[in-house]
Structures are given as structure tokens and as C-alpha cells.
Amino acid sequence: MSTIKVVVIMGASSGIGEATTKKLAQEGAKLVIAARREDRLKALVESFPKADISYAVADVTNKEEVQAVVDLAVEKYGRVDVLYNNAGVMPTAPLSEKRFDEWRQMLDINIMGVLNGMAAVLPIMKQQQSGHIIATDSVAGHVVYPTSAVYCGTKFAVRAITEGLRQEERENNIRSTMISPGAVDTELYNTINDPEAQEMLRKNAQTEGYGLSSGDVADAVAYAISTPETVSISEILIRPTKQVI
């Protein structure tokens, strides 16, 4: 990357977050990564001994823990150039099954997790008069399909919130980007509690030549970050070529 940036990545312990950490570390970014699984974070940091990476354990549903991650970045580097809200879950089931706990989990992680990140970093970026807030959205934020109504609803909400952020903070030179992948071979499928649905979706993503890799999505994130401050990439919608929806 042409200018070294300070990047905070939430949900960095696996999948897209892990791949983005690796990509940006290779490009020389200063990184603060966070997730709930400390062993994964520690191993990721240790795999790049020459990179400038710190980690913190945090649950995105806990606003104090999210704030502590952002505070760590400011304490260490004096600023935050990019926040990447990547944590998410995708339990799927028909609405008629009334899975209240799963609905609440999706609302808390997929929506409140994004809002907690925004709330933590916005005062800093407004003071800097610069910044970039990125969120992992989904093709599910563009289309609705059976058994995923609530998940789709959370991703539609992220689109609305991120666009609202763009409109509210454009005069403060704060950019926002939604990364909307289609099928990606990640651990996200582990959050589906229905074994048959989990296996079907995982099989689709893992079929050779079909699903995206986490690295494919990380490349899109890196591209958005690399653009000049005068350029705002509002959304990148990235599907496997053979995906129907």
C-alpha cells in the first residue's frame, strides 16, 4: 500500500478477517486485530514476526470491549485510518421454527456489532478529519431467499446504516464501504445449527471452481483501502462466477 495505514480488524481470527489480516500485513499496514478466540489471534500474529500487529480479545456485542480495541490502536499509533467490521453469524432456518435465540444473536452480532465499531471509532475519525469504515455485508443484503429472512434482514440493515454513515460523515472526509460477498469457503457455515442446511451450503462453497476464497474477498478489501481519500468505494459486490443468486 502506497501509504502505511493503521487498520483495526474486528472478527480477525478466521475466514475473511484472517485473510485480510494476512493481506494487509504483507502490504505493510499497522494492524490491531480482534476476535473472541485468543489462540487464533496469537497464532496469526506469530505467523508474521516482522509485521506490526497487535491483538486484543473482544466480543463485538460488548461495546466496552470494542472501544478498548480502538483505544489500543490510538494508544499505539496515535490514529485509526481504517476500521473493518467483519464479525458475523449466519444461522438459517424457516421463520416458522421461531428460533428466538438465533434471531437475537444475529441482531446483536451482525447489526449491533457494526454499530459498536462505528461508535467507538467515529469520534477519533472526526477529530482526524479522515477515516474509512468498512463492513462485511453480503449478497444476502441485496436479495432475500427462504430460510434466511432474518439473516438477510441484518445484512439489509448493514447496507442502510453504512449508507447513512456515508451521508452523515462525508463532510468530515470519512469514507464507508460495504463488502458484499456471495458464497465463500469460510467457517461462517459453522454458525448454522441445522446440520442439513449447513452441509448443503458448505458443500456449495467448497465445490472446486465455485465458491470464493477468503483471499478473494481480502483482495477486494485491500483495493478499497488503497484508493485515494478523494475516492469513496461505496460497495463491492463480489460473487463466484457460477453463483445463481
PDB file of C-alpha atoms in Angstrom:
ATOM      1  CA  MET A   1       0.000   0.000   0.000  1.00  0.00           C
ATOM      2  CA  SER A   2       1.315   3.396  -1.025  1.00  0.00           C
ATOM      3  CA  THR A   3       0.742   4.992   2.383  1.00  0.00           C
ATOM      4  CA  ILE A   4       1.134   2.984   5.577  1.00  0.00           C
ATOM      5  CA  LYS A   5      -2.235   2.889   7.317  1.00  0.00           C
ATOM      6  CA  VAL A   6      -3.423   1.941  10.789  1.00  0.00           C
ATOM      7  CA  VAL A   7      -6.137  -0.671  10.381  1.00  0.00           C
ATOM      8  CA  VAL A   8      -8.373  -2.209  13.051  1.00  0.00           C
ATOM      9  CA  ILE A   9      -9.985  -5.533  12.074  1.00  0.00           C
ATOM     10  CA  MET A  10     -12.849  -6.973  14.107  1.00  0.00           C
ATOM     11  CA  GLY A  11     -13.584 -10.657  13.557  1.00  0.00           C
ATOM     12  CA  ALA A  12      -9.991 -11.358  12.537  1.00  0.00           C
ATOM     13  CA  SER A  13      -9.453 -14.878  13.845  1.00  0.00           C
ATOM     14  CA  SER A  14     -10.643 -16.813  10.776  1.00  0.00           C
ATOM     15  CA  GLY A  15     -12.060 -16.592   7.274  1.00  0.00           C
ATOM     16  CA  ILE A  16     -12.205 -13.193   5.618  1.00  0.00           C
ATOM     17  CA  GLY A  17     -10.834 -11.374   8.662  1.00  0.00           C
ATOM     18  CA  GLU A  18      -7.819 -13.654   8.873  1.00  0.00           C
ATOM     19  CA  ALA A  19      -7.177 -13.430   5.123  1.00  0.00           C
ATOM     20  CA  THR A  20      -7.440  -9.634   5.233  1.00  0.00           C
ATOM     21  CA  THR A  21      -5.005  -9.507   8.148  1.00  0.00           C
ATOM     22  CA  LYS A  22      -2.501 -11.555   6.148  1.00  0.00           C
ATOM     23  CA  LYS A  23      -3.002  -9.464   3.015  1.00  0.00           C
ATOM     24  CA  LEU A  24      -2.555  -6.124   4.791  1.00  0.00           C
ATOM     25  CA  ALA A  25       0.364  -7.381   6.883  1.00  0.00           C
ATOM     26  CA  GLN A  26       2.145  -8.321   3.670  1.00  0.00           C
ATOM     27  CA  GLU A  27       1.467  -4.824   2.356  1.00  0.00           C
ATOM     28  CA  GLY A  28       2.972  -3.192   5.426  1.00  0.00           C
ATOM     29  CA  ALA A  29      -0.096  -1.901   7.269  1.00  0.00           C
ATOM     30  CA  LYS A  30      -0.029  -1.310  11.019  1.00  0.00           C
ATOM     31  CA  LEU A  31      -2.679  -3.662  12.394  1.00  0.00           C
ATOM     32  CA  VAL A  32      -4.743  -4.122  15.525  1.00  0.00           C
ATOM     33  CA  ILE A  33      -6.821  -7.284  15.219  1.00  0.00           C
ATOM     34  CA  ALA A  34      -9.569  -8.566  17.484  1.00  0.00           C
ATOM     35  CA  ALA A  35     -11.881 -11.539  17.938  1.00  0.00           C
ATOM     36  CA  ARG A  36     -13.083 -13.816  20.728  1.00  0.00           C
ATOM     37  CA  ARG A  37     -10.561 -16.640  20.176  1.00  0.00           C
ATOM     38  CA  GLU A  38      -7.215 -15.563  21.631  1.00  0.00           C
ATOM     39  CA  ASP A  39      -5.354 -18.678  20.474  1.00  0.00           C
ATOM     40  CA  ARG A  40      -6.229 -17.913  16.838  1.00  0.00           C
ATOM     41  CA  LEU A  41      -5.223 -14.268  17.177  1.00  0.00           C
ATOM     42  CA  LYS A  42      -1.929 -15.122  18.848  1.00  0.00           C
ATOM     43  CA  ALA A  43      -1.069 -17.673  16.150  1.00  0.00           C
ATOM     44  CA  LEU A  44      -1.892 -15.155  13.430  1.00  0.00           C
ATOM     45  CA  VAL A  45       0.371 -12.505  14.961  1.00  0.00           C
ATOM     46  CA  GLU A  46       3.179 -15.039  15.420  1.00  0.00           C
ATOM     47  CA  SER A  47       2.945 -16.072  11.767  1.00  0.00           C
ATOM     48  CA  PHE A  48       4.073 -12.564  10.773  1.00  0.00           C
ATOM     49  CA  PRO A  49       7.023 -11.863  13.115  1.00  0.00           C
ATOM     50  CA  LYS A  50       8.238  -8.896  11.073  1.00  0.00           C
ATOM     51  CA  ALA A  51       4.818  -7.245  10.743  1.00  0.00           C
ATOM     52  CA  ASP A  52       3.484  -4.529  13.029  1.00  0.00           C
ATOM     53  CA  ILE A  53       0.458  -6.341  14.519  1.00  0.00           C
ATOM     54  CA  SER A  54      -1.174  -6.201  17.940  1.00  0.00           C
ATOM     55  CA  TYR A  55      -4.197  -8.165  19.078  1.00  0.00           C
ATOM     56  CA  ALA A  56      -6.948  -7.888  21.658  1.00  0.00           C
ATOM     57  CA  VAL A  57      -9.672 -10.294  22.673  1.00  0.00           C
ATOM     58  CA  ALA A  58     -13.083  -8.739  22.103  1.00  0.00           C
ATOM     59  CA  ASP A  59     -16.717  -9.666  21.540  1.00  0.00           C
ATOM     60  CA  VAL A  60     -18.305  -7.215  19.100  1.00  0.00           C
ATOM     61  CA  THR A  61     -21.573  -7.309  21.057  1.00  0.00           C
ATOM     62  CA  ASN A  62     -19.748  -5.738  24.031  1.00  0.00           C
ATOM     63  CA  LYS A  63     -19.296  -2.042  23.288  1.00  0.00           C
ATOM     64  CA  GLU A  64     -16.721  -1.599  26.056  1.00  0.00           C
ATOM     65  CA  GLU A  65     -14.532  -4.350  24.602  1.00  0.00           C
ATOM     66  CA  VAL A  66     -14.839  -2.872  21.102  1.00  0.00           C
ATOM     67  CA  GLN A  67     -13.907   0.544  22.465  1.00  0.00           C
ATOM     68  CA  ALA A  68     -10.856  -0.971  24.159  1.00  0.00           C
ATOM     69  CA  VAL A  69      -9.641  -2.334  20.806  1.00  0.00           C
ATOM     70  CA  VAL A  70      -9.927   1.086  19.185  1.00  0.00           C
ATOM     71  CA  ASP A  71      -8.284   2.720  22.209  1.00  0.00           C
ATOM     72  CA  LEU A  72      -5.371   0.279  21.870  1.00  0.00           C
ATOM     73  CA  ALA A  73      -4.841   1.371  18.272  1.00  0.00           C
ATOM     74  CA  VAL A  74      -4.897   5.044  19.233  1.00  0.00           C
ATOM     75  CA  GLU A  75      -2.565   4.453  22.177  1.00  0.00           C
ATOM     76  CA  LYS A  76      -0.070   2.614  19.996  1.00  0.00           C
ATOM     77  CA  TYR A  77      -0.256   4.599  16.767  1.00  0.00           C
ATOM     78  CA  GLY A  78      -1.990   7.879  17.569  1.00  0.00           C
ATOM     79  CA  ARG A  79      -4.736   7.377  14.990  1.00  0.00           C
ATOM     80  CA  VAL A  80      -7.065   4.922  13.248  1.00  0.00           C
ATOM     81  CA  ASP A  81      -7.230   5.124   9.463  1.00  0.00           C
ATOM     82  CA  VAL A  82      -9.479   2.125   8.815  1.00  0.00           C
ATOM     83  CA  LEU A  83     -11.971   0.107  10.836  1.00  0.00           C
ATOM     84  CA  TYR A  84     -13.087  -3.186   9.295  1.00  0.00           C
ATOM     85  CA  ASN A  85     -16.254  -4.554  10.913  1.00  0.00           C
ATOM     86  CA  ASN A  86     -16.084  -8.170   9.777  1.00  0.00           C
ATOM     87  CA  ALA A  87     -17.619 -10.310  12.546  1.00  0.00           C
ATOM     88  CA  GLY A  88     -20.867 -12.057  11.668  1.00  0.00           C
ATOM     89  CA  VAL A  89     -23.017 -15.177  12.064  1.00  0.00           C
ATOM     90  CA  MET A  90     -25.461 -16.903   9.725  1.00  0.00           C
ATOM     91  CA  PRO A  91     -27.792 -19.394  11.433  1.00  0.00           C
ATOM     92  CA  THR A  92     -30.555 -20.181   8.924  1.00  0.00           C
ATOM     93  CA  ALA A  93     -34.000 -21.693   9.446  1.00  0.00           C
ATOM     94  CA  PRO A  94     -37.617 -21.018   8.428  1.00  0.00           C
ATOM     95  CA  LEU A  95     -39.337 -18.282  10.412  1.00  0.00           C
ATOM     96  CA  SER A  96     -41.963 -20.787  11.497  1.00  0.00           C
ATOM     97  CA  GLU A  97     -39.381 -22.553  13.664  1.00  0.00           C
ATOM     98  CA  LYS A  98     -39.329 -19.493  15.956  1.00  0.00           C
ATOM     99  CA  ARG A  99     -35.634 -19.618  16.780  1.00  0.00           C
ATOM    100  CA  PHE A 100     -35.671 -16.574  19.037  1.00  0.00           C
ATOM    101  CA  ASP A 101     -32.166 -17.076  20.403  1.00  0.00           C
ATOM    102  CA  GLU A 102     -30.691 -17.278  16.897  1.00  0.00           C
ATOM    103  CA  TRP A 103     -32.586 -14.172  15.814  1.00  0.00           C
ATOM    104  CA  ARG A 104     -31.236 -12.237  18.790  1.00  0.00           C
ATOM    105  CA  GLN A 105     -27.713 -13.494  18.146  1.00  0.00           C
ATOM    106  CA  MET A 106     -27.834 -12.274  14.530  1.00  0.00           C
ATOM    107  CA  LEU A 107     -29.225  -8.891  15.534  1.00  0.00           C
ATOM    108  CA  ASP A 108     -26.600  -8.465  18.260  1.00  0.00           C
ATOM    109  CA  ILE A 109     -23.570  -9.537  16.213  1.00  0.00           C
ATOM    110  CA  ASN A 110     -24.445  -8.586  12.641  1.00  0.00           C
ATOM    111  CA  ILE A 111     -26.051  -5.213  13.405  1.00  0.00           C
ATOM    112  CA  MET A 112     -25.092  -4.061  16.907  1.00  0.00           C
ATOM    113  CA  GLY A 113     -21.533  -5.306  16.348  1.00  0.00           C
ATOM    114  CA  VAL A 114     -21.220  -2.970  13.368  1.00  0.00           C
ATOM    115  CA  LEU A 115     -22.772  -0.081  15.294  1.00  0.00           C
ATOM    116  CA  ASN A 116     -20.478  -0.660  18.279  1.00  0.00           C
ATOM    117  CA  GLY A 117     -17.479  -0.421  15.967  1.00  0.00           C
ATOM    118  CA  MET A 118     -18.744   2.759  14.343  1.00  0.00           C
ATOM    119  CA  ALA A 119     -19.494   4.351  17.712  1.00  0.00           C
ATOM    120  CA  ALA A 120     -16.014   3.568  19.008  1.00  0.00           C
ATOM    121  CA  VAL A 121     -14.102   4.985  16.071  1.00  0.00           C
ATOM    122  CA  LEU A 122     -16.197   7.899  14.812  1.00  0.00           C
ATOM    123  CA  PRO A 123     -15.061  10.490  17.407  1.00  0.00           C
ATOM    124  CA  ILE A 124     -11.431   9.742  16.506  1.00  0.00           C
ATOM    125  CA  MET A 125     -12.005   9.920  12.768  1.00  0.00           C
ATOM    126  CA  LYS A 126     -13.981  13.140  13.080  1.00  0.00           C
ATOM    127  CA  GLN A 127     -11.122  14.671  15.060  1.00  0.00           C
ATOM    128  CA  GLN A 128      -8.657  13.450  12.423  1.00  0.00           C
ATOM    129  CA  GLN A 129     -10.948  14.689   9.636  1.00  0.00           C
ATOM    130  CA  SER A 130     -10.259  11.420   7.857  1.00  0.00           C
ATOM    131  CA  GLY A 131     -11.051   7.746   8.114  1.00  0.00           C
ATOM    132  CA  HIS A 132     -12.554   4.724   6.440  1.00  0.00           C
ATOM    133  CA  ILE A 133     -15.162   2.359   7.923  1.00  0.00           C
ATOM    134  CA  ILE A 134     -15.713  -0.956   6.142  1.00  0.00           C
ATOM    135  CA  ALA A 135     -18.294  -3.639   6.865  1.00  0.00           C
ATOM    136  CA  THR A 136     -18.691  -7.165   5.573  1.00  0.00           C
ATOM    137  CA  ASP A 137     -22.184  -7.244   4.148  1.00  0.00           C
ATOM    138  CA  SER A 138     -23.393  -9.995   1.784  1.00  0.00           C
ATOM    139  CA  VAL A 139     -25.264 -10.801  -1.387  1.00  0.00           C
ATOM    140  CA  ALA A 140     -27.946 -11.521   1.232  1.00  0.00           C
ATOM    141  CA  GLY A 141     -28.098  -7.766   1.769  1.00  0.00           C
ATOM    142  CA  HIS A 142     -29.383  -7.438  -1.803  1.00  0.00           C
ATOM    143  CA  VAL A 143     -31.720 -10.420  -2.197  1.00  0.00           C
ATOM    144  CA  VAL A 144     -33.962 -12.399   0.156  1.00  0.00           C
ATOM    145  CA  TYR A 145     -34.284 -16.164  -0.007  1.00  0.00           C
ATOM    146  CA  PRO A 146     -36.118 -18.856   2.008  1.00  0.00           C
ATOM    147  CA  THR A 147     -34.798 -19.892   5.459  1.00  0.00           C
ATOM    148  CA  SER A 148     -32.604 -16.780   5.643  1.00  0.00           C
ATOM    149  CA  ALA A 149     -35.115 -13.979   6.189  1.00  0.00           C
ATOM    150  CA  VAL A 150     -33.595 -12.726   9.449  1.00  0.00           C
ATOM    151  CA  TYR A 151     -30.010 -13.065   8.228  1.00  0.00           C
ATOM    152  CA  CYS A 152     -30.933 -11.168   5.055  1.00  0.00           C
ATOM    153  CA  GLY A 153     -32.666  -8.564   7.211  1.00  0.00           C
ATOM    154  CA  THR A 154     -29.480  -7.970   9.219  1.00  0.00           C
ATOM    155  CA  LYS A 155     -27.474  -7.545   6.038  1.00  0.00           C
ATOM    156  CA  PHE A 156     -30.034  -5.163   4.514  1.00  0.00           C
ATOM    157  CA  ALA A 157     -29.731  -3.198   7.771  1.00  0.00           C
ATOM    158  CA  VAL A 158     -25.943  -3.006   7.461  1.00  0.00           C
ATOM    159  CA  ARG A 159     -26.355  -1.563   3.956  1.00  0.00           C
ATOM    160  CA  ALA A 160     -28.767   1.088   5.206  1.00  0.00           C
ATOM    161  CA  ILE A 161     -26.598   2.007   8.186  1.00  0.00           C
ATOM    162  CA  THR A 162     -23.412   2.192   6.131  1.00  0.00           C
ATOM    163  CA  GLU A 163     -25.061   4.396   3.510  1.00  0.00           C
ATOM    164  CA  GLY A 164     -26.402   6.622   6.283  1.00  0.00           C
ATOM    165  CA  LEU A 165     -22.880   6.874   7.665  1.00  0.00           C
ATOM    166  CA  ARG A 166     -21.585   7.965   4.265  1.00  0.00           C
ATOM    167  CA  GLN A 167     -24.158  10.732   4.024  1.00  0.00           C
ATOM    168  CA  GLU A 168     -23.671  11.955   7.604  1.00  0.00           C
ATOM    169  CA  GLU A 169     -19.864  11.976   7.659  1.00  0.00           C
ATOM    170  CA  ARG A 170     -18.836  12.868   4.095  1.00  0.00           C
ATOM    171  CA  GLU A 171     -18.023  16.466   5.110  1.00  0.00           C
ATOM    172  CA  ASN A 172     -15.638  15.043   7.719  1.00  0.00           C
ATOM    173  CA  ASN A 173     -13.796  13.149   4.965  1.00  0.00           C
ATOM    174  CA  ILE A 174     -14.895   9.800   6.411  1.00  0.00           C
ATOM    175  CA  ARG A 175     -15.456   7.112   3.802  1.00  0.00           C
ATOM    176  CA  SER A 176     -17.566   3.964   4.111  1.00  0.00           C
ATOM    177  CA  THR A 177     -17.503   0.737   2.123  1.00  0.00           C
ATOM    178  CA  MET A 178     -19.667  -2.373   2.125  1.00  0.00           C
ATOM    179  CA  ILE A 179     -18.010  -5.602   1.010  1.00  0.00           C
ATOM    180  CA  SER A 180     -20.795  -7.925  -0.171  1.00  0.00           C
ATOM    181  CA  PRO A 181     -19.541 -11.434  -0.966  1.00  0.00           C
ATOM    182  CA  GLY A 182     -21.505 -14.334  -2.339  1.00  0.00           C
ATOM    183  CA  ALA A 183     -20.602 -17.911  -1.369  1.00  0.00           C
ATOM    184  CA  VAL A 184     -17.209 -18.010   0.375  1.00  0.00           C
ATOM    185  CA  ASP A 185     -15.489 -21.065   1.834  1.00  0.00           C
ATOM    186  CA  THR A 186     -15.218 -19.932   5.492  1.00  0.00           C
ATOM    187  CA  GLU A 187     -16.170 -21.038   8.992  1.00  0.00           C
ATOM    188  CA  LEU A 188     -19.338 -18.912   8.774  1.00  0.00           C
ATOM    189  CA  TYR A 189     -21.233 -22.099   7.924  1.00  0.00           C
ATOM    190  CA  ASN A 190     -20.402 -23.446  11.394  1.00  0.00           C
ATOM    191  CA  THR A 191     -22.923 -20.934  12.786  1.00  0.00           C
ATOM    192  CA  ILE A 192     -25.783 -22.747  11.009  1.00  0.00           C
ATOM    193  CA  ASN A 193     -27.373 -25.074  13.558  1.00  0.00           C
ATOM    194  CA  ASP A 194     -29.398 -27.123  11.078  1.00  0.00           C
ATOM    195  CA  PRO A 195     -26.957 -29.927  10.037  1.00  0.00           C
ATOM    196  CA  GLU A 196     -28.538 -30.493   6.622  1.00  0.00           C
ATOM    197  CA  ALA A 197     -28.596 -26.789   5.719  1.00  0.00           C
ATOM    198  CA  GLN A 198     -25.031 -26.359   6.995  1.00  0.00           C
ATOM    199  CA  GLU A 199     -23.733 -29.260   4.917  1.00  0.00           C
ATOM    200  CA  MET A 200     -25.543 -28.140   1.755  1.00  0.00           C
ATOM    201  CA  LEU A 201     -24.234 -24.566   1.886  1.00  0.00           C
ATOM    202  CA  ARG A 202     -20.735 -25.635   2.864  1.00  0.00           C
ATOM    203  CA  LYS A 203     -20.631 -28.162   0.016  1.00  0.00           C
ATOM    204  CA  ASN A 204     -21.655 -25.466  -2.472  1.00  0.00           C
ATOM    205  CA  ALA A 205     -18.935 -23.088  -1.260  1.00  0.00           C
ATOM    206  CA  GLN A 206     -16.269 -25.799  -1.289  1.00  0.00           C
ATOM    207  CA  THR A 207     -17.070 -27.153  -4.751  1.00  0.00           C
ATOM    208  CA  GLU A 208     -13.970 -26.689  -6.877  1.00  0.00           C
ATOM    209  CA  GLY A 209     -14.350 -23.722  -9.186  1.00  0.00           C
ATOM    210  CA  TYR A 210     -17.475 -22.435  -7.461  1.00  0.00           C
ATOM    211  CA  GLY A 211     -17.035 -20.669  -4.129  1.00  0.00           C
ATOM    212  CA  LEU A 212     -14.825 -17.669  -3.476  1.00  0.00           C
ATOM    213  CA  SER A 213     -11.808 -17.980  -1.226  1.00  0.00           C
ATOM    214  CA  SER A 214     -11.334 -15.701   1.758  1.00  0.00           C
ATOM    215  CA  GLY A 215      -8.340 -14.299  -0.097  1.00  0.00           C
ATOM    216  CA  ASP A 216     -10.562 -13.205  -2.980  1.00  0.00           C
ATOM    217  CA  VAL A 217     -12.569 -11.073  -0.581  1.00  0.00           C
ATOM    218  CA  ALA A 218      -9.453  -9.810   1.202  1.00  0.00           C
ATOM    219  CA  ASP A 219      -8.189  -8.536  -2.161  1.00  0.00           C
ATOM    220  CA  ALA A 220     -11.401  -6.504  -2.521  1.00  0.00           C
ATOM    221  CA  VAL A 221     -10.971  -5.030   0.963  1.00  0.00           C
ATOM    222  CA  ALA A 222      -7.351  -4.116   0.225  1.00  0.00           C
ATOM    223  CA  TYR A 223      -8.392  -2.444  -3.011  1.00  0.00           C
ATOM    224  CA  ALA A 224     -10.999  -0.300  -1.270  1.00  0.00           C
ATOM    225  CA  ILE A 225      -8.458   0.738   1.359  1.00  0.00           C
ATOM    226  CA  SER A 226      -5.826   1.577  -1.276  1.00  0.00           C
ATOM    227  CA  THR A 227      -7.917   4.156  -3.125  1.00  0.00           C
ATOM    228  CA  PRO A 228      -7.181   7.867  -2.599  1.00  0.00           C
ATOM    229  CA  GLU A 229      -9.118   9.761   0.081  1.00  0.00           C
ATOM    230  CA  THR A 230     -10.949  11.596  -2.694  1.00  0.00           C
ATOM    231  CA  VAL A 231     -12.394   8.262  -3.887  1.00  0.00           C
ATOM    232  CA  SER A 232     -15.130   6.520  -1.927  1.00  0.00           C
ATOM    233  CA  ILE A 233     -15.910   2.945  -2.947  1.00  0.00           C
ATOM    234  CA  SER A 234     -19.423   2.651  -1.525  1.00  0.00           C
ATOM    235  CA  GLU A 235     -19.827  -1.050  -2.227  1.00  0.00           C
ATOM    236  CA  ILE A 236     -18.088  -4.033  -3.746  1.00  0.00           C
ATOM    237  CA  LEU A 237     -20.452  -6.862  -4.661  1.00  0.00           C
ATOM    238  CA  ILE A 238     -18.343  -9.964  -5.331  1.00  0.00           C
ATOM    239  CA  ARG A 239     -19.851 -13.285  -6.394  1.00  0.00           C
ATOM    240  CA  PRO A 240     -18.437 -16.578  -7.619  1.00  0.00           C
ATOM    241  CA  THR A 241     -18.841 -16.550 -11.387  1.00  0.00           C
ATOM    242  CA  LYS A 242     -21.150 -19.575 -11.285  1.00  0.00           C
ATOM    243  CA  GLN A 243     -23.369 -18.367  -8.437  1.00  0.00           C
ATOM    244  CA  VAL A 244     -27.043 -18.010  -9.371  1.00  0.00           C
ATOM    245  CA  ILE A 245     -28.378 -15.676  -6.652  1.00  0.00           C
TER     246      ILE A 245
END
